[in-house]
Amino acid sequence: MNTVGRPTRPEAAPANDYIHPTLTGGRGLLQDEALIFELGGWDKTGVDLPTAERPADDLDGLLRAEPIGLPGLSEPEAVRHYVRLSQKNHAIDLALYPLGSCTMKHNPRLNEKMARLPGFADIHPLQPQSTVQGALELMDRLAHWLKTLTGMPAVAMTPKAGAHGELCGLLAIKAAHEANGQGHRKTVLCPTSAHGTNPATAAFVGYSVVEIAQTDDGRVDLADLEAKLGPDVAAIMVTNPNTCGLFERDILDISRLTHAAGAYFYCDGANFNAIVGRVRPGDLGVDAMHINLHKTFSTPHGGGGPGAGPVVLSAALAPFAPAPWVVHHADGFKLVEQEVEEASAAFGRLSAFHGQMGMYVRAYAYMRSHGADGLRQVAEDAVLNANYIKARLSDLMSPAFPEGPCMHEALFDDSWLEGTGVTTLDFAKAMIDEGFHPMTMYFPLVVHGAMLIEPTETESKQELDRFIHTLRLLAEAALAAKDGNGEGQQRFKGAPFHAPLRRLDETLAARKPKLRWKPEA
Ligand SMILES: *Cc1c(COP(=O)(O)O)cnc(C)c1O
């Protein structure tokens, strides 16, 4: 470490230092922050408006008599409120965000600049189509890139998230089966390692879900799949690369067996980042796959904005795609809005309008700034970074599948913590104290005490080394707690100690969330 110059880290506190709680709940330069409704009063606003003339009362008795109860803040108060809140959370702009399966990559500022162009940002979905030709052309070009990258002939652009895309794909599959006299098929097969949204979506659409077993090396068990495929199966839902961070080696056999049984192959494309530019899902026999633009194509997510989950479709499913979609005629771009003529087989509509324009612009800017060769390198670097982490941590922590390389995420189990009294949860919470967001914990369910680390390609070697250094120190501290060394466990058991909030009762927070605020009587 370079120690010349202005120190930027606190001196380590002497062992006998008295750490007192603050009088206000503030910490360092961070103040405690109340809810916005508890802050101001009705009497303040950030802007000066002339007092309104009371309009002619044509509302009879419906005119509001009481103040509306909006929080009243001046502009600086409003700015400080939101900046203070933002400081209480982690962000991709602060540090590596290793949340596996979520592909938390850097959001290039160029994308933000493009999305703010008035021709994209200030338009309205109900504007005449002749006035938004540029926006429609961008949607058309983005659709073209998505089809080209996946080797699929069609794409439904409207889904607003990965899970929404799953719904779109399964509704298209259901419509196709019904059109082909196969409406009796009532089962969807999902591997045990599937993301929770897969079985949830299948159940929501009215299918019953049957699990496919997994082999010891973390892949779909082909024999079990074959045994469970039958005349009742409508589709399989398989993630590739799968949620263990492994490529499904038998993917061609999986799609061949599925099609032979008359079922469709839905691929969960959340992990497309690992193969973009290298593998075309269309070549693997996929019939439908959602693409999380907010993962692979760097549009912000996780509190950073809405997502977008376009679904690419095979020729067999394309006619059932939901309206609207963009078509290019000699006289310009048009939206096909009505379920007639070319759209007469559409299963309906998935959302009121045509999707997340701002996300389309960001994703398209990302694609164009990388180019085809750059997107290929995205996949290569993402896989390289994950394997670097796996290789550098495997002497201390236990990789769930030690054999061979991983794809874009490194998966560890908790067998290395045996005898330490430290759990996956404790370890993850201690990471917060050291300045890192935890990795994905306890997912996939097939791995005991899973820790799923996805660095993405946007991390430099320096940032990866900083993260690895932190995890190695923590892992050594955890291993030192072996055989009932209670003192060694302390750092983990109560963690986080330095975050704005201490450890929460997550079950209570999930089961009984406090969603209402009432003024004190
Ligand atoms: C993120 C994710 C989803 C769901 O995507 P959302 O955009 O969050 O709805 C589905 N499957 C996998 C494997 C994922 O990682």
PDB file of C-alpha atoms in Angstrom, residues 202-368:
ATOM      1  CA  ALA A 202     -45.582 -21.798 -14.968  1.00  0.00           C
ATOM      2  CA  ALA A 203     -47.993 -22.059 -12.036  1.00  0.00           C
ATOM      3  CA  PHE A 204     -49.368 -18.581 -12.761  1.00  0.00           C
ATOM      4  CA  VAL A 205     -50.168 -19.615 -16.341  1.00  0.00           C
ATOM      5  CA  GLY A 206     -52.006 -22.661 -14.981  1.00  0.00           C
ATOM      6  CA  TYR A 207     -49.431 -25.401 -15.506  1.00  0.00           C
ATOM      7  CA  SER A 208     -48.362 -27.885 -12.907  1.00  0.00           C
ATOM      8  CA  VAL A 209     -44.614 -28.011 -12.367  1.00  0.00           C
ATOM      9  CA  VAL A 210     -42.514 -31.177 -12.248  1.00  0.00           C
ATOM     10  CA  GLU A 211     -38.866 -31.044 -11.207  1.00  0.00           C
ATOM     11  CA  ILE A 212     -36.045 -32.490 -13.295  1.00  0.00           C
ATOM     12  CA  ALA A 213     -33.184 -33.932 -11.255  1.00  0.00           C
ATOM     13  CA  GLN A 214     -29.613 -32.676 -11.455  1.00  0.00           C
ATOM     14  CA  THR A 215     -26.418 -34.642 -11.973  1.00  0.00           C
ATOM     15  CA  ASP A 216     -23.522 -34.561  -9.505  1.00  0.00           C
ATOM     16  CA  ASP A 217     -21.693 -32.165 -11.780  1.00  0.00           C
ATOM     17  CA  GLY A 218     -24.496 -29.599 -11.702  1.00  0.00           C
ATOM     18  CA  ARG A 219     -26.277 -30.213 -15.000  1.00  0.00           C
ATOM     19  CA  VAL A 220     -29.733 -31.388 -16.079  1.00  0.00           C
ATOM     20  CA  ASP A 221     -30.041 -35.160 -15.598  1.00  0.00           C
ATOM     21  CA  LEU A 222     -30.815 -36.268 -19.157  1.00  0.00           C
ATOM     22  CA  ALA A 223     -32.188 -39.673 -18.151  1.00  0.00           C
ATOM     23  CA  ASP A 224     -34.567 -38.052 -15.682  1.00  0.00           C
ATOM     24  CA  LEU A 225     -35.662 -35.513 -18.299  1.00  0.00           C
ATOM     25  CA  GLU A 226     -36.356 -38.275 -20.789  1.00  0.00           C
ATOM     26  CA  ALA A 227     -38.362 -40.224 -18.208  1.00  0.00           C
ATOM     27  CA  LYS A 228     -40.521 -37.191 -17.393  1.00  0.00           C
ATOM     28  CA  LEU A 229     -41.166 -35.978 -20.950  1.00  0.00           C
ATOM     29  CA  GLY A 230     -44.510 -37.225 -22.212  1.00  0.00           C
ATOM     30  CA  PRO A 231     -47.764 -36.302 -23.954  1.00  0.00           C
ATOM     31  CA  ASP A 232     -48.787 -34.118 -21.002  1.00  0.00           C
ATOM     32  CA  VAL A 233     -45.688 -31.879 -21.090  1.00  0.00           C
ATOM     33  CA  ALA A 234     -46.177 -28.438 -22.649  1.00  0.00           C
ATOM     34  CA  ALA A 235     -42.662 -27.084 -22.164  1.00  0.00           C
ATOM     35  CA  ILE A 236     -39.383 -27.329 -20.333  1.00  0.00           C
ATOM     36  CA  MET A 237     -37.822 -24.244 -18.738  1.00  0.00           C
ATOM     37  CA  VAL A 238     -34.042 -24.511 -18.613  1.00  0.00           C
ATOM     38  CA  THR A 239     -31.503 -21.798 -17.813  1.00  0.00           C
ATOM     39  CA  ASN A 240     -28.323 -21.850 -19.881  1.00  0.00           C
ATOM     40  CA  PRO A 241     -25.661 -21.260 -18.652  1.00  0.00           C
ATOM     41  CA  ASN A 242     -27.498 -22.599 -15.617  1.00  0.00           C
ATOM     42  CA  THR A 243     -27.792 -21.071 -12.171  1.00  0.00           C
ATOM     43  CA  CYS A 244     -24.768 -23.062 -10.972  1.00  0.00           C
ATOM     44  CA  GLY A 245     -22.741 -21.015 -13.456  1.00  0.00           C
ATOM     45  CA  LEU A 246     -22.243 -24.036 -15.755  1.00  0.00           C
ATOM     46  CA  PHE A 247     -22.950 -24.564 -19.437  1.00  0.00           C
ATOM     47  CA  GLU A 248     -25.513 -27.312 -20.060  1.00  0.00           C
ATOM     48  CA  ARG A 249     -23.237 -29.721 -21.913  1.00  0.00           C
ATOM     49  CA  ASP A 250     -26.170 -31.788 -23.208  1.00  0.00           C
ATOM     50  CA  ILE A 251     -28.170 -28.804 -24.427  1.00  0.00           C
ATOM     51  CA  LEU A 252     -28.599 -30.208 -27.960  1.00  0.00           C
ATOM     52  CA  ASP A 253     -29.935 -33.490 -26.576  1.00  0.00           C
ATOM     53  CA  ILE A 254     -32.200 -31.563 -24.207  1.00  0.00           C
ATOM     54  CA  SER A 255     -33.832 -29.678 -27.090  1.00  0.00           C
ATOM     55  CA  ARG A 256     -33.977 -32.766 -29.333  1.00  0.00           C
ATOM     56  CA  LEU A 257     -35.748 -34.860 -26.671  1.00  0.00           C
ATOM     57  CA  THR A 258     -38.094 -31.975 -25.829  1.00  0.00           C
ATOM     58  CA  HIS A 259     -39.168 -31.447 -29.430  1.00  0.00           C
ATOM     59  CA  ALA A 260     -39.515 -35.188 -30.024  1.00  0.00           C
ATOM     60  CA  ALA A 261     -42.027 -35.235 -27.154  1.00  0.00           C
ATOM     61  CA  GLY A 262     -44.017 -32.414 -28.764  1.00  0.00           C
ATOM     62  CA  ALA A 263     -43.038 -29.863 -26.096  1.00  0.00           C
ATOM     63  CA  TYR A 264     -41.407 -26.425 -26.472  1.00  0.00           C
ATOM     64  CA  PHE A 265     -38.047 -25.365 -25.053  1.00  0.00           C
ATOM     65  CA  TYR A 266     -38.253 -22.178 -22.974  1.00  0.00           C
ATOM     66  CA  CYS A 267     -34.762 -20.979 -22.117  1.00  0.00           C
ATOM     67  CA  ASP A 268     -34.288 -18.601 -19.187  1.00  0.00           C
ATOM     68  CA  GLY A 269     -31.821 -16.170 -20.760  1.00  0.00           C
ATOM     69  CA  ALA A 270     -30.873 -14.241 -17.616  1.00  0.00           C
ATOM     70  CA  ASN A 271     -27.332 -15.604 -17.968  1.00  0.00           C
ATOM     71  CA  PHE A 272     -26.953 -14.598 -21.616  1.00  0.00           C
ATOM     72  CA  ASN A 273     -24.039 -12.356 -20.583  1.00  0.00           C
ATOM     73  CA  ALA A 274     -21.804 -15.423 -20.427  1.00  0.00           C
ATOM     74  CA  ILE A 275     -22.391 -16.432 -24.054  1.00  0.00           C
ATOM     75  CA  VAL A 276     -23.457 -13.279 -25.908  1.00  0.00           C
ATOM     76  CA  GLY A 277     -21.627 -13.064 -29.235  1.00  0.00           C
ATOM     77  CA  ARG A 278     -20.342 -16.650 -28.837  1.00  0.00           C
ATOM     78  CA  VAL A 279     -23.404 -18.880 -28.813  1.00  0.00           C
ATOM     79  CA  ARG A 280     -26.746 -18.315 -30.555  1.00  0.00           C
ATOM     80  CA  PRO A 281     -29.589 -19.897 -28.547  1.00  0.00           C
ATOM     81  CA  GLY A 282     -31.496 -20.381 -31.818  1.00  0.00           C
ATOM     82  CA  ASP A 283     -28.793 -22.836 -32.885  1.00  0.00           C
ATOM     83  CA  LEU A 284     -29.396 -24.821 -29.684  1.00  0.00           C
ATOM     84  CA  GLY A 285     -33.071 -25.420 -30.485  1.00  0.00           C
ATOM     85  CA  VAL A 286     -34.537 -22.825 -28.131  1.00  0.00           C
ATOM     86  CA  ASP A 287     -38.162 -21.812 -28.869  1.00  0.00           C
ATOM     87  CA  ALA A 288     -38.446 -18.825 -26.547  1.00  0.00           C
ATOM     88  CA  MET A 289     -35.965 -16.971 -24.363  1.00  0.00           C
ATOM     89  CA  HIS A 290     -36.197 -13.730 -22.407  1.00  0.00           C
ATOM     90  CA  ILE A 291     -33.262 -11.382 -22.426  1.00  0.00           C
ATOM     91  CA  ASN A 292     -32.854  -9.166 -19.385  1.00  0.00           C
ATOM     92  CA  LEU A 293     -31.679  -5.914 -20.999  1.00  0.00           C
ATOM     93  CA  HIS A 294     -30.946  -4.761 -17.444  1.00  0.00           C
ATOM     94  CA  LYS A 295     -28.464  -7.589 -17.024  1.00  0.00           C
ATOM     95  CA  THR A 296     -26.700  -8.389 -20.282  1.00  0.00           C
ATOM     96  CA  PHE A 297     -27.071  -4.987 -21.908  1.00  0.00           C
ATOM     97  CA  SER A 298     -26.161  -2.823 -18.915  1.00  0.00           C
ATOM     98  CA  THR A 299     -29.367  -0.899 -18.334  1.00  0.00           C
ATOM     99  CA  PRO A 300     -29.636   0.013 -14.643  1.00  0.00           C
ATOM    100  CA  HIS A 301     -31.503  -2.269 -12.243  1.00  0.00           C
ATOM    101  CA  GLY A 302     -31.939  -3.107  -8.603  1.00  0.00           C
ATOM    102  CA  GLY A 303     -33.635   0.102  -7.549  1.00  0.00           C
ATOM    103  CA  GLY A 304     -31.925   1.912 -10.398  1.00  0.00           C
ATOM    104  CA  GLY A 305     -34.849   1.890 -12.760  1.00  0.00           C
ATOM    105  CA  PRO A 306     -37.345  -0.285 -14.568  1.00  0.00           C
ATOM    106  CA  GLY A 307     -36.134  -3.381 -16.384  1.00  0.00           C
ATOM    107  CA  ALA A 308     -36.912  -4.737 -19.831  1.00  0.00           C
ATOM    108  CA  GLY A 309     -37.236  -8.398 -20.779  1.00  0.00           C
ATOM    109  CA  PRO A 310     -37.777  -8.848 -24.533  1.00  0.00           C
ATOM    110  CA  VAL A 311     -38.492 -12.452 -25.582  1.00  0.00           C
ATOM    111  CA  VAL A 312     -37.000 -13.930 -28.733  1.00  0.00           C
ATOM    112  CA  LEU A 313     -39.217 -16.529 -30.378  1.00  0.00           C
ATOM    113  CA  SER A 314     -38.749 -19.414 -32.825  1.00  0.00           C
ATOM    114  CA  ALA A 315     -40.704 -19.551 -36.088  1.00  0.00           C
ATOM    115  CA  ALA A 316     -43.188 -21.938 -34.431  1.00  0.00           C
ATOM    116  CA  LEU A 317     -44.044 -19.405 -31.715  1.00  0.00           C
ATOM    117  CA  ALA A 318     -43.623 -16.106 -33.596  1.00  0.00           C
ATOM    118  CA  PRO A 319     -47.257 -15.845 -34.809  1.00  0.00           C
ATOM    119  CA  PHE A 320     -48.461 -15.872 -31.179  1.00  0.00           C
ATOM    120  CA  ALA A 321     -46.324 -12.934 -30.008  1.00  0.00           C
ATOM    121  CA  PRO A 322     -48.284 -10.214 -28.196  1.00  0.00           C
ATOM    122  CA  ALA A 323     -49.112  -6.923 -29.907  1.00  0.00           C
ATOM    123  CA  PRO A 324     -47.823  -4.323 -30.495  1.00  0.00           C
ATOM    124  CA  TRP A 325     -44.720  -4.680 -32.639  1.00  0.00           C
ATOM    125  CA  VAL A 326     -42.891  -2.465 -35.095  1.00  0.00           C
ATOM    126  CA  VAL A 327     -43.009  -3.081 -38.854  1.00  0.00           C
ATOM    127  CA  HIS A 328     -41.129  -1.216 -41.566  1.00  0.00           C
ATOM    128  CA  HIS A 329     -43.138  -0.223 -44.640  1.00  0.00           C
ATOM    129  CA  ALA A 330     -42.075   1.867 -47.642  1.00  0.00           C
ATOM    130  CA  ASP A 331     -43.719   4.873 -45.981  1.00  0.00           C
ATOM    131  CA  GLY A 332     -41.978   4.444 -42.640  1.00  0.00           C
ATOM    132  CA  PHE A 333     -42.255   2.587 -39.329  1.00  0.00           C
ATOM    133  CA  LYS A 334     -45.575   1.506 -37.912  1.00  0.00           C
ATOM    134  CA  LEU A 335     -46.821  -0.260 -34.814  1.00  0.00           C
ATOM    135  CA  VAL A 336     -49.007  -3.300 -35.388  1.00  0.00           C
ATOM    136  CA  GLU A 337     -51.540  -2.656 -32.636  1.00  0.00           C
ATOM    137  CA  GLN A 338     -54.703  -4.644 -33.418  1.00  0.00           C
ATOM    138  CA  GLU A 339     -55.015  -8.410 -33.215  1.00  0.00           C
ATOM    139  CA  VAL A 340     -56.186  -8.728 -36.827  1.00  0.00           C
ATOM    140  CA  GLU A 341     -54.549  -9.759 -40.102  1.00  0.00           C
ATOM    141  CA  GLU A 342     -50.824 -10.384 -39.515  1.00  0.00           C
ATOM    142  CA  ALA A 343     -51.429 -10.251 -35.753  1.00  0.00           C
ATOM    143  CA  SER A 344     -54.586 -12.366 -35.683  1.00  0.00           C
ATOM    144  CA  ALA A 345     -52.881 -15.215 -33.760  1.00  0.00           C
ATOM    145  CA  ALA A 346     -51.344 -12.884 -31.136  1.00  0.00           C
ATOM    146  CA  PHE A 347     -52.173 -14.129 -27.641  1.00  0.00           C
ATOM    147  CA  GLY A 348     -53.212 -10.606 -26.710  1.00  0.00           C
ATOM    148  CA  ARG A 349     -51.398  -7.758 -25.096  1.00  0.00           C
ATOM    149  CA  LEU A 350     -48.911  -7.896 -22.227  1.00  0.00           C
ATOM    150  CA  SER A 351     -48.824  -4.221 -21.370  1.00  0.00           C
ATOM    151  CA  ALA A 352     -50.673  -1.062 -22.298  1.00  0.00           C
ATOM    152  CA  PHE A 353     -47.977   0.314 -24.590  1.00  0.00           C
ATOM    153  CA  HIS A 354     -44.787  -0.944 -26.194  1.00  0.00           C
ATOM    154  CA  GLY A 355     -42.291  -1.369 -23.363  1.00  0.00           C
ATOM    155  CA  GLN A 356     -39.512   0.606 -21.707  1.00  0.00           C
ATOM    156  CA  MET A 357     -38.278   3.183 -24.210  1.00  0.00           C
ATOM    157  CA  GLY A 358     -35.496   4.487 -21.964  1.00  0.00           C
ATOM    158  CA  MET A 359     -34.129   0.973 -21.518  1.00  0.00           C
ATOM    159  CA  TYR A 360     -34.282   0.323 -25.256  1.00  0.00           C
ATOM    160  CA  VAL A 361     -32.153   3.404 -25.900  1.00  0.00           C
ATOM    161  CA  ARG A 362     -29.598   2.427 -23.255  1.00  0.00           C
ATOM    162  CA  ALA A 363     -29.339  -1.168 -24.483  1.00  0.00           C
ATOM    163  CA  TYR A 364     -29.011  -0.084 -28.089  1.00  0.00           C
ATOM    164  CA  ALA A 365     -26.337   2.491 -27.218  1.00  0.00           C
ATOM    165  CA  TYR A 366     -24.477  -0.268 -25.352  1.00  0.00           C
ATOM    166  CA  MET A 367     -24.642  -2.615 -28.340  1.00  0.00           C
ATOM    167  CA  ARG A 368     -23.537   0.034 -30.807  1.00  0.00           C
TER     168      ARG A 368
END
